[in-house]
Coordinates of C-alpha atoms and ligand atoms in Angstrom, one line a residue:
X299 CA 1.6 -34.7 18.4
X300 CA -1.3 -36.0 20.7
X301 CA -0.1 -38.1 23.7
X302 CA -2.9 -38.8 25.6
X303 CA -7.0 -38.1 25.7
X304 CA -8.5 -36.7 28.7
X305 CA -12.0 -37.6 28.1
X306 CA -13.5 -36.2 31.5
X307 CA -13.1 -32.3 31.8
X308 CA -15.4 -29.8 33.3
X309 CA -16.1 -26.3 31.6
X310 CA -18.2 -23.8 32.9
X311 CA -20.8 -22.4 30.2
X312 CA -23.8 -20.3 30.6
X313 CA -24.7 -19.1 34.0
X314 CA -22.4 -21.6 35.7
X315 CA -19.6 -19.1 34.8
X316 CA -18.5 -17.6 38.1
X317 CA -20.4 -20.2 40.1
X318 CA -17.3 -20.3 42.3
X319 CA -19.3 -21.6 45.3
X320 CA -20.6 -24.8 43.8
X321 CA -18.2 -27.4 45.2
X322 CA -18.2 -29.5 41.9
X323 CA -16.4 -26.2 40.3
X324 CA -14.7 -24.8 43.1
X325 CA -12.3 -22.3 42.2
X326 CA -9.1 -23.1 41.0
X327 CA -6.5 -20.9 38.8
X328 CA -6.3 -21.8 35.1
X329 CA -9.9 -22.9 34.6
X330 CA -11.0 -20.2 32.0
X331 CA -11.4 -22.2 28.7
X332 CA -8.8 -20.2 26.9
X333 CA -6.1 -21.0 29.8
X334 CA -7.4 -24.8 29.9
X335 CA -7.0 -24.7 26.0
X336 CA -3.3 -23.9 26.9
X337 CA -2.7 -25.9 29.5
X338 CA -3.7 -29.3 27.3
X339 CA -1.8 -27.8 24.4
X340 CA 1.6 -27.8 26.7
X341 CA 0.9 -31.2 27.6
X342 CA 0.1 -32.6 24.3
X343 CA -3.1 -33.9 25.5
X344 CA -6.5 -33.5 24.0
X345 CA -9.7 -32.6 26.3
X346 CA -13.1 -34.0 26.0
X347 CA -15.0 -30.9 27.7
X348 CA -18.5 -30.5 29.1
X349 CA -20.7 -28.9 31.6
X350 CA -23.7 -30.2 33.6
X351 CA -27.2 -29.1 33.0
X352 CA -29.1 -29.2 36.7
X353 CA -31.1 -26.1 36.2
X354 CA -34.0 -27.9 37.6
X355 CA -32.4 -28.1 41.1
X356 CA -30.0 -25.4 41.0
X357 CA -31.5 -22.9 38.8
X358 CA -28.6 -22.2 37.1
X359 CA -28.2 -22.5 33.4
X360 CA -25.4 -24.0 31.4
X361 CA -25.1 -24.1 27.7
X362 CA -24.1 -26.7 25.0
X363 CA -23.8 -24.0 22.6
X364 CA -21.0 -22.4 24.6
X365 CA -19.5 -26.0 24.8
X366 CA -19.6 -26.4 21.0
X367 CA -17.9 -22.9 20.6
X368 CA -15.0 -23.7 22.6
X369 CA -14.4 -26.5 20.7
X370 CA -14.8 -24.8 17.2
X371 CA -12.1 -22.2 18.9
X372 CA -9.7 -24.9 19.7
X373 CA -10.5 -28.1 17.4
X374 CA -7.0 -29.5 17.7
X375 CA -7.2 -29.4 21.5
X376 CA -11.2 -29.9 22.5
X377 CA -13.6 -32.3 21.6
X378 CA -17.4 -31.8 23.6
X379 CA -19.9 -33.6 25.2
X380 CA -23.4 -32.2 25.8
X381 CA -25.8 -32.3 28.9
X382 CA -29.0 -31.9 29.7
X383 CA -31.5 -32.1 32.8
X384 CA -33.4 -35.1 32.6
X385 CA -36.6 -33.4 34.3
X386 CA -37.0 -31.1 31.3
X387 CA -39.0 -33.8 29.5
X388 CA -39.3 -33.2 25.7
X389 CA -37.2 -30.1 26.1
X390 CA -34.5 -32.5 27.1
X391 CA -34.9 -35.0 24.5
X392 CA -34.9 -32.1 22.1
X393 CA -31.8 -30.8 23.2
X394 CA -30.1 -34.4 22.7
X395 CA -30.5 -33.8 19.0
X396 CA -29.4 -30.1 18.9
X397 CA -26.1 -31.1 20.7
X398 CA -25.6 -33.6 17.9
X399 CA -26.6 -30.9 15.3
X400 CA -23.8 -28.6 17.4
X401 CA -21.2 -31.5 16.8
X402 CA -20.9 -32.7 20.3
X403 CA -19.8 -36.3 20.3
X404 CA -21.9 -37.8 23.6
X405 CA -24.1 -36.8 26.4
X406 CA -22.8 -36.7 30.2
X407 CA -25.4 -37.4 33.3
X408 CA -24.8 -36.8 36.9
X409 CA -27.4 -38.9 38.7
X410 CA -26.8 -37.1 42.1
X411 CA -26.5 -33.4 41.0
X412 CA -29.3 -33.7 38.2
X413 CA -31.3 -35.9 41.3
X414 CA -32.7 -38.6 39.2
X415 CA -33.1 -42.3 38.7
X416 CA -31.7 -43.3 35.4
X417 CA -34.4 -46.1 35.7
X418 CA -37.4 -44.1 36.0
X419 CA -39.4 -45.0 32.6
X420 CA -39.9 -41.0 32.3
X421 CA -36.5 -40.6 31.3
X422 CA -36.2 -43.5 28.8
X423 CA -37.2 -41.1 25.5
X424 CA -33.9 -39.3 26.4
X425 CA -31.6 -42.8 26.3
X426 CA -33.7 -43.7 23.2
X427 CA -32.8 -40.3 21.3
X428 CA -28.9 -41.1 22.8
X429 CA -29.4 -44.2 21.1
X430 CA -30.7 -43.3 18.0
X431 CA -28.3 -40.4 17.2
X432 CA -25.6 -43.2 18.6
X433 CA -24.5 -40.5 20.9
X434 CA -22.5 -42.5 24.1
X435 CA -23.7 -41.5 27.4
X436 CA -21.1 -40.7 30.4
X437 CA -23.3 -41.7 34.0
X438 CA -21.7 -40.8 37.1
X439 CA -20.4 -43.5 39.2
X440 CA -20.1 -44.0 43.1
X441 CA -20.0 -41.0 45.7
X442 CA -19.6 -37.5 44.6
X443 CA -17.6 -34.4 46.1
X444 CA -20.6 -32.2 45.0
X445 CA -22.0 -31.1 48.4
X446 CA -19.6 -33.4 50.1
X447 CA -19.6 -32.7 53.9
X448 CA -22.7 -30.6 53.6
X449 CA -25.4 -31.3 55.9
X450 CA -27.6 -34.0 54.0
X451 CA -24.8 -33.6 51.4
X452 CA -26.9 -30.8 50.3
X453 CA -29.8 -33.1 49.9
X454 CA -28.4 -35.2 47.3
X455 CA -28.9 -39.0 47.0
X456 CA -26.2 -41.4 46.4
X457 CA -28.3 -44.3 45.7
X458 CA -28.7 -43.4 41.8
X459 CA -25.3 -43.4 41.3
X460 CA -25.0 -46.9 41.6
X461 CA -23.6 -49.1 38.6
X462 CA -26.0 -52.1 39.8
X463 CA -28.9 -51.9 39.9
X464 CA -29.3 -48.8 37.4
X465 CA -26.8 -48.5 35.0
X466 CA -26.5 -52.3 34.5
X467 CA -30.1 -52.2 33.7
X468 CA -30.0 -49.1 31.0
X469 CA -26.8 -51.1 29.4
X470 CA -29.1 -54.5 29.2
X471 CA -32.5 -52.4 27.9
X472 CA -30.0 -50.8 25.3
X473 CA -27.3 -53.1 24.1
X474 CA -26.2 -50.4 21.2
X475 CA -26.2 -47.7 23.5
X476 CA -22.6 -47.3 24.5
X477 CA -22.2 -46.4 28.4
X478 CA -19.0 -44.8 30.0
X479 CA -19.3 -45.2 33.9
X480 CA -17.3 -42.3 34.9
X481 CA -14.9 -42.7 37.9
X482 CA -13.9 -45.5 39.8
X483 CA -17.1 -45.8 41.3
X484 CA -16.3 -46.4 44.9
X485 CA -17.6 -47.8 46.8
X486 CA -19.2 -50.0 44.4
X487 CA -16.4 -50.1 41.9
X488 CA -16.3 -54.1 42.1
X489 CA -20.1 -53.8 40.8
X490 CA -18.6 -51.4 38.1
X491 CA -16.3 -53.9 37.1
X492 CA -18.5 -56.7 36.9
X493 CA -21.0 -54.6 34.8
X494 CA -17.8 -53.9 32.3
X495 CA -17.1 -57.6 32.3
X496 CA -20.7 -58.6 31.5
X497 CA -21.6 -56.0 29.2
X498 CA -20.0 -55.3 26.0
X499 CA -21.6 -51.8 25.5
X500 CA -20.4 -50.5 29.3
X501 CA -17.0 -48.9 29.4
X502 CA -15.6 -46.4 32.4
X503 CA -13.1 -43.4 32.8
X504 CA -10.6 -43.0 35.9
X505 CA -11.4 -39.8 36.7
X506 CA -12.0 -37.6 39.8
X507 CA -10.1 -40.2 41.9
X508 CA -5.9 -39.5 42.5
X509 CA -4.3 -42.3 41.0
X510 CA -2.2 -42.8 44.2
X511 CA -5.6 -43.9 45.8
X512 CA -7.0 -46.4 43.2
X513 CA -8.6 -49.3 44.5
X514 CA -6.7 -52.7 43.8
X515 CA -9.5 -54.3 41.9
X516 CA -9.6 -51.3 39.4
X517 CA -5.7 -51.4 38.4
X518 CA -5.8 -55.0 38.6
X519 CA -8.9 -55.4 36.2
X520 CA -7.9 -52.2 34.2
X521 CA -4.5 -54.0 33.6
X522 CA -6.1 -57.2 32.5
X523 CA -9.5 -57.8 31.8
X524 CA -11.2 -54.8 31.0
X525 CA -7.8 -53.4 29.6
X526 CA -9.7 -52.1 26.4
X527 CA -12.5 -50.6 27.9
X528 CA -11.1 -48.2 30.4
X529 CA -10.1 -44.3 29.7
X530 CA -7.8 -41.9 31.0
X531 CA -10.0 -39.1 32.4
X532 CA -9.1 -36.3 35.1
X533 CA -12.3 -34.6 35.9
X534 CA -10.5 -31.1 36.1
X535 CA -10.7 -28.9 37.8
X536 CA -10.8 -31.7 40.5
X537 CA -7.5 -33.1 39.6
X538 CA -5.4 -31.8 37.1
X539 CA -4.2 -33.8 34.5
X540 CA -0.5 -33.2 35.1
X541 CA -1.2 -34.6 38.7
X542 CA -3.2 -37.4 37.3
X543 CA -0.7 -38.3 34.9
X544 CA 2.2 -37.8 37.3
X545 CA 0.5 -40.4 39.4
X546 CA -0.4 -42.7 36.8
X547 CA 3.1 -43.0 35.8
X548 CA 4.0 -44.5 39.4
X549 CA 1.1 -47.4 39.2
X550 CA 2.6 -51.0 38.3
X551 CA 0.5 -50.9 34.8
X552 CA 1.8 -53.1 31.9
X553 CA 3.3 -50.9 29.0
X554 CA 1.1 -52.7 26.8
X555 CA -1.7 -51.4 28.6
X556 CA -0.8 -47.9 29.5
X557 CA -1.3 -46.2 25.9
X558 CA -4.5 -47.8 25.5
X559 CA -5.8 -46.2 28.6
X560 CA -4.0 -42.6 28.1
X561 CA -5.1 -42.7 24.1
X562 CA -6.0 -45.5 22.0
X563 CA -9.1 -46.7 24.0
X564 CA -10.8 -43.7 23.7
X565 CA -9.9 -42.4 20.3
X566 CA -11.2 -45.9 18.8
X567 CA -14.1 -45.6 20.8
X568 CA -15.1 -42.0 19.8
X569 CA -13.7 -42.7 16.4
X570 CA -11.0 -40.2 15.5
X571 CA -8.2 -41.1 13.5
X572 CA -4.6 -40.7 15.0
X573 CA -1.6 -39.6 13.3
X574 CA 0.7 -42.7 12.0
X575 CA 3.4 -41.9 14.3
X576 CA 1.2 -42.4 17.4
X577 CA -0.6 -45.7 16.1
X578 CA 2.6 -47.6 16.7
Ligands
ZN741 ZN1 -17.0 -35.3 36.5

Protein backbone atom coordinates (compact mmCIF):
# COMPACT_ATOMS: atom_id res chain seq x y z
CA UNK A 1 0.00 0.00 0.00
CA UNK A 2 1.51 3.27 -1.06
CA UNK A 3 2.42 5.41 1.95
CA UNK A 4 3.95 8.40 0.20
CA UNK A 5 4.91 9.85 -3.17
CA UNK A 6 8.44 11.17 -3.60
CA UNK A 7 7.78 13.53 -6.50
CA UNK A 8 11.36 14.69 -7.14
CA UNK A 9 13.70 11.85 -8.07
CA UNK A 10 16.58 11.96 -10.55
CA UNK A 11 17.46 9.06 -12.80
CA UNK A 12 20.16 8.79 -15.39
CA UNK A 13 19.11 8.35 -19.01
CA UNK A 14 20.78 8.45 -22.42
CA UNK A 15 24.37 9.64 -22.18
CA UNK A 16 23.89 10.90 -18.61
CA UNK A 17 24.41 7.28 -17.51
CA UNK A 18 27.97 7.12 -16.24
CA UNK A 19 28.32 10.89 -15.79
CA UNK A 20 29.60 10.29 -12.27
CA UNK A 21 31.59 13.51 -12.27
CA UNK A 22 28.46 15.60 -12.67
CA UNK A 23 27.73 17.09 -9.27
CA UNK A 24 23.96 16.72 -9.37
CA UNK A 25 24.26 13.05 -10.23
CA UNK A 26 27.12 12.41 -7.89
CA UNK A 27 27.81 8.70 -7.79
CA UNK A 28 26.02 7.10 -4.88
CA UNK A 29 25.20 3.42 -4.57
CA UNK A 30 21.73 2.23 -5.44
CA UNK A 31 21.04 4.62 -8.24
CA UNK A 32 20.56 2.18 -11.10
CA UNK A 33 16.82 2.45 -11.87
CA UNK A 34 16.28 -1.25 -11.08
CA UNK A 35 17.87 -0.71 -7.66
CA UNK A 36 15.91 2.51 -7.18
CA UNK A 37 12.64 0.70 -7.91
CA UNK A 38 13.55 -1.91 -5.30
CA UNK A 39 14.44 0.79 -2.74
CA UNK A 40 11.10 2.57 -3.27
CA UNK A 41 9.13 -0.69 -3.20
CA UNK A 42 10.67 -1.56 0.18
CA UNK A 43 9.58 1.82 1.53
CA UNK A 44 6.05 1.55 -0.01
CA UNK A 45 6.76 4.87 -1.67
CA UNK A 46 6.07 5.85 -5.29
CA UNK A 47 8.62 8.00 -7.11
CA UNK A 48 8.31 10.60 -9.86
CA UNK A 49 11.45 10.13 -11.91
CA UNK A 50 13.10 12.44 -14.44
CA UNK A 51 16.41 13.44 -15.97
CA UNK A 52 17.35 16.97 -17.07
CA UNK A 53 18.32 17.86 -20.64
CA UNK A 54 21.08 20.49 -20.62
CA UNK A 55 22.71 19.35 -23.83
CA UNK A 56 23.33 22.89 -25.14
CA UNK A 57 25.52 23.66 -22.13
CA UNK A 58 27.14 20.28 -21.54
CA UNK A 59 26.86 18.34 -24.80
CA UNK A 60 25.37 15.41 -22.87
CA UNK A 61 22.17 13.86 -24.25
CA UNK A 62 19.40 12.66 -21.96
CA UNK A 63 16.42 10.56 -23.06
CA UNK A 64 12.73 11.00 -22.25
CA UNK A 65 12.07 7.66 -23.92
CA UNK A 66 14.35 6.03 -21.33
CA UNK A 67 12.39 7.68 -18.49
CA UNK A 68 9.12 6.45 -20.02
CA UNK A 69 10.66 2.98 -20.36
CA UNK A 70 11.45 2.78 -16.64
CA UNK A 71 7.89 3.87 -15.85
CA UNK A 72 6.58 1.09 -18.13
CA UNK A 73 8.82 -1.43 -16.38
CA UNK A 74 7.69 -0.37 -12.87
CA UNK A 75 4.20 1.12 -13.31
CA UNK A 76 3.25 0.63 -9.66
CA UNK A 77 6.39 2.36 -8.42
CA UNK A 78 7.39 5.01 -10.93
CA UNK A 79 5.66 7.96 -12.58
CA UNK A 80 7.70 10.13 -14.92
CA UNK A 81 8.24 13.74 -15.92
CA UNK A 82 9.98 14.78 -19.12
CA UNK A 83 12.70 17.32 -19.76
CA UNK A 84 13.60 19.52 -22.71
CA UNK A 85 16.52 21.88 -23.15
CA UNK A 86 14.77 25.25 -23.65
CA UNK A 87 17.53 26.42 -26.01
CA UNK A 88 16.50 23.82 -28.62
CA UNK A 89 13.68 26.06 -29.90
CA UNK A 90 10.99 24.31 -31.99
CA UNK A 91 12.62 20.98 -31.29
CA UNK A 92 12.02 21.58 -27.56
CA UNK A 93 8.36 22.41 -28.21
CA UNK A 94 7.96 19.22 -30.27
CA UNK A 95 9.69 17.21 -27.55
CA UNK A 96 7.16 18.48 -24.98
CA UNK A 97 4.44 16.99 -27.22
CA UNK A 98 6.39 13.74 -27.49
CA UNK A 99 6.72 13.57 -23.69
CA UNK A 100 2.94 13.75 -23.38
CA UNK A 101 2.63 10.97 -26.00
CA UNK A 102 5.13 8.90 -23.99
CA UNK A 103 2.81 9.12 -20.99
CA UNK A 104 5.03 11.47 -19.01
CA UNK A 105 2.95 13.59 -16.64
CA UNK A 106 4.76 16.92 -16.56
CA UNK A 107 8.00 18.71 -17.44
CA UNK A 108 11.03 19.50 -15.29
CA UNK A 109 13.24 22.59 -15.83
CA UNK A 110 16.44 23.73 -14.12
CA UNK A 111 17.16 27.39 -14.90
CA UNK A 112 20.73 27.28 -13.54
CA UNK A 113 22.01 24.09 -15.19
CA UNK A 114 20.04 24.82 -18.38
CA UNK A 115 21.24 28.44 -18.23
CA UNK A 116 18.01 30.18 -19.23
CA UNK A 117 15.76 32.95 -17.96
CA UNK A 118 12.13 31.76 -17.88
CA UNK A 119 10.70 35.18 -18.75
CA UNK A 120 12.69 35.50 -21.99
CA UNK A 121 9.93 35.51 -24.65
CA UNK A 122 11.90 33.08 -26.85
CA UNK A 123 10.88 30.36 -24.35
CA UNK A 124 7.18 31.26 -24.21
CA UNK A 125 6.20 28.67 -26.89
CA UNK A 126 7.43 25.97 -24.48
CA UNK A 127 5.26 27.24 -21.60
CA UNK A 128 2.37 27.61 -24.05
CA UNK A 129 2.71 23.99 -25.18
CA UNK A 130 2.87 22.73 -21.56
CA UNK A 131 -0.19 24.85 -20.83
CA UNK A 132 -2.08 23.55 -23.87
CA UNK A 133 -1.28 19.91 -23.00
CA UNK A 134 -2.09 20.52 -19.31
CA UNK A 135 1.38 19.33 -18.32
CA UNK A 136 2.48 20.81 -14.98
CA UNK A 137 6.01 22.18 -14.87
CA UNK A 138 8.66 21.97 -12.18
CA UNK A 139 11.02 24.94 -12.05
CA UNK A 140 14.07 25.03 -9.85
CA UNK A 141 13.96 27.46 -6.90
CA UNK A 142 16.86 28.88 -4.89
CA UNK A 143 20.54 28.05 -4.95
CA UNK A 144 21.81 24.79 -6.42
CA UNK A 145 24.41 22.20 -5.57
CA UNK A 146 25.20 21.71 -9.25
CA UNK A 147 28.77 22.97 -9.72
CA UNK A 148 28.70 24.14 -6.08
CA UNK A 149 32.15 25.16 -4.83
CA UNK A 150 33.64 25.39 -8.32
CA UNK A 151 35.29 28.61 -9.57
CA UNK A 152 32.47 30.80 -10.83
CA UNK A 153 30.03 28.06 -9.84
CA UNK A 154 30.90 26.39 -13.15
CA UNK A 155 29.54 29.48 -14.93
CA UNK A 156 26.00 28.87 -13.66
CA UNK A 157 23.87 31.90 -12.77
CA UNK A 158 21.59 31.66 -9.72
CA UNK A 159 19.56 34.76 -10.64
CA UNK A 160 17.18 32.79 -12.93
CA UNK A 161 16.17 30.58 -9.97
CA UNK A 162 14.43 33.43 -8.12
CA UNK A 163 10.72 32.82 -7.53
CA UNK A 164 10.20 36.61 -7.77
CA UNK A 165 10.31 38.03 -10.37
CA UNK A 166 10.66 35.12 -12.81
CA UNK A 167 8.34 32.31 -11.69
CA UNK A 168 5.76 34.76 -10.35
CA UNK A 169 5.71 36.34 -13.83
CA UNK A 170 5.18 33.00 -15.61
CA UNK A 171 2.43 32.05 -13.13
CA UNK A 172 0.66 35.37 -13.77
CA UNK A 173 1.03 35.03 -17.55
CA UNK A 174 -0.36 31.45 -17.61
CA UNK A 175 -2.96 31.15 -14.84
CA UNK A 176 -3.96 27.64 -15.98
CA UNK A 177 -0.35 26.39 -16.04
CA UNK A 178 0.42 24.57 -12.80
CA UNK A 179 3.91 25.38 -11.55
CA UNK A 180 5.84 23.54 -8.87
CA UNK A 181 8.78 25.50 -7.45
CA UNK A 182 11.25 22.78 -6.49
CA UNK A 183 12.97 22.86 -3.10
CA UNK A 184 12.68 25.33 -0.25
CA UNK A 185 14.05 28.12 -2.48
CA UNK A 186 16.72 29.29 -0.04
CA UNK A 187 17.71 32.15 0.20
CA UNK A 188 14.45 33.29 -1.49
CA UNK A 189 12.09 30.92 0.33
CA UNK A 190 9.98 33.76 1.76
CA UNK A 191 9.44 35.11 -1.76
CA UNK A 192 8.52 31.56 -2.79
CA UNK A 193 5.92 31.37 0.00
CA UNK A 194 4.53 34.75 -1.05
CA UNK A 195 4.00 33.42 -4.59
CA UNK A 196 2.35 30.22 -3.28
CA UNK A 197 0.00 32.26 -1.12
CA UNK A 198 -0.82 34.67 -3.95
CA UNK A 199 -1.18 32.38 -6.96
CA UNK A 200 -3.52 29.38 -6.96
CA UNK A 201 -1.51 27.70 -9.74
CA UNK A 202 1.80 27.62 -7.83
CA UNK A 203 2.96 24.76 -5.61
CA UNK A 204 6.27 23.69 -4.08
CA UNK A 205 8.22 20.61 -3.09
CA UNK A 206 10.44 20.07 -0.07
CA UNK A 207 13.23 18.28 -1.91
CA UNK A 208 16.97 18.78 -1.97
CA UNK A 209 17.10 20.18 1.54
CA UNK A 210 17.55 18.05 4.66
CA UNK A 211 14.29 18.45 6.62
CA UNK A 212 16.17 19.11 9.86
CA UNK A 213 17.54 22.29 8.25
CA UNK A 214 14.25 23.57 6.75
CA UNK A 215 13.88 27.33 7.29
CA UNK A 216 11.34 28.02 10.03
CA UNK A 217 9.00 29.96 7.75
CA UNK A 218 8.78 26.94 5.43
CA UNK A 219 7.69 24.64 8.26
CA UNK A 220 5.24 27.22 9.62
CA UNK A 221 3.57 27.91 6.26
CA UNK A 222 3.57 24.26 5.16
CA UNK A 223 1.79 23.49 8.42
CA UNK A 224 -0.84 26.18 7.95
CA UNK A 225 -1.57 28.47 4.99
CA UNK A 226 -0.06 26.43 2.13
CA UNK A 227 -0.64 22.94 3.61
CA UNK A 228 -2.50 21.82 0.46
CA UNK A 229 0.23 23.00 -1.94
CA UNK A 230 3.37 21.36 -0.58
CA UNK A 231 4.76 18.01 -1.73
CA UNK A 232 7.28 15.47 -0.43
CA UNK A 233 10.31 15.21 -2.66
CA UNK A 234 13.78 13.94 -1.82
CA UNK A 235 15.85 15.02 -4.84
CA UNK A 236 17.44 11.55 -4.78
CA UNK A 237 20.36 10.89 -5.08
CA UNK A 238 21.06 14.19 -3.26
CA UNK A 239 19.06 12.95 -0.25
CA UNK A 240 17.77 9.40 0.17
CA UNK A 241 14.02 9.07 0.67
CA UNK A 242 14.68 7.17 3.92
CA UNK A 243 16.76 9.99 5.39
CA UNK A 244 14.17 12.55 4.26
CA UNK A 245 11.28 10.61 5.80
CA UNK A 246 13.15 9.95 9.05
CA UNK A 247 14.00 13.62 9.49
CA UNK A 248 10.54 14.81 8.44
CA UNK A 249 9.06 12.58 11.18
CA UNK A 250 10.92 14.59 13.82
CA UNK A 251 9.60 17.99 12.68
CA UNK A 252 6.64 19.67 14.41
CA UNK A 253 4.07 19.04 11.65
CA UNK A 254 0.43 18.60 12.57
CA UNK A 255 -0.87 15.03 12.30
CA UNK A 256 -3.54 16.30 9.91
CA UNK A 257 -0.92 17.88 7.62
CA UNK A 258 1.70 15.10 7.44
CA UNK A 259 -0.29 12.74 5.16
CA UNK A 260 -1.17 15.65 2.89
CA UNK A 261 2.48 16.51 2.32
CA UNK A 262 3.60 12.89 2.06
CA UNK A 263 0.85 11.58 -0.20
CA UNK A 264 -2.52 13.23 -0.68
CA UNK A 265 -1.52 16.62 -2.05
CA UNK A 266 0.47 15.19 -4.93
CA UNK A 267 -1.98 12.34 -5.60
CA UNK A 268 -4.71 14.94 -6.03
CA UNK A 269 -2.43 17.24 -8.03
CA UNK A 270 -1.47 14.57 -10.54
CA UNK A 271 -4.89 12.88 -10.51
CA UNK A 272 -4.17 9.36 -9.33
CA UNK A 273 -6.73 7.29 -7.48
CA UNK A 274 -5.55 5.96 -4.14
CA UNK A 275 -6.99 2.74 -2.70
CA UNK A 276 -9.84 3.46 -0.26
CA UNK A 277 -7.80 2.34 2.73
CA UNK A 278 -5.27 5.09 2.08
CA UNK A 279 -7.85 7.82 1.53
CA UNK A 280 -9.05 7.88 5.14
ZN1 LIG B 1 16.53 17.96 -8.42
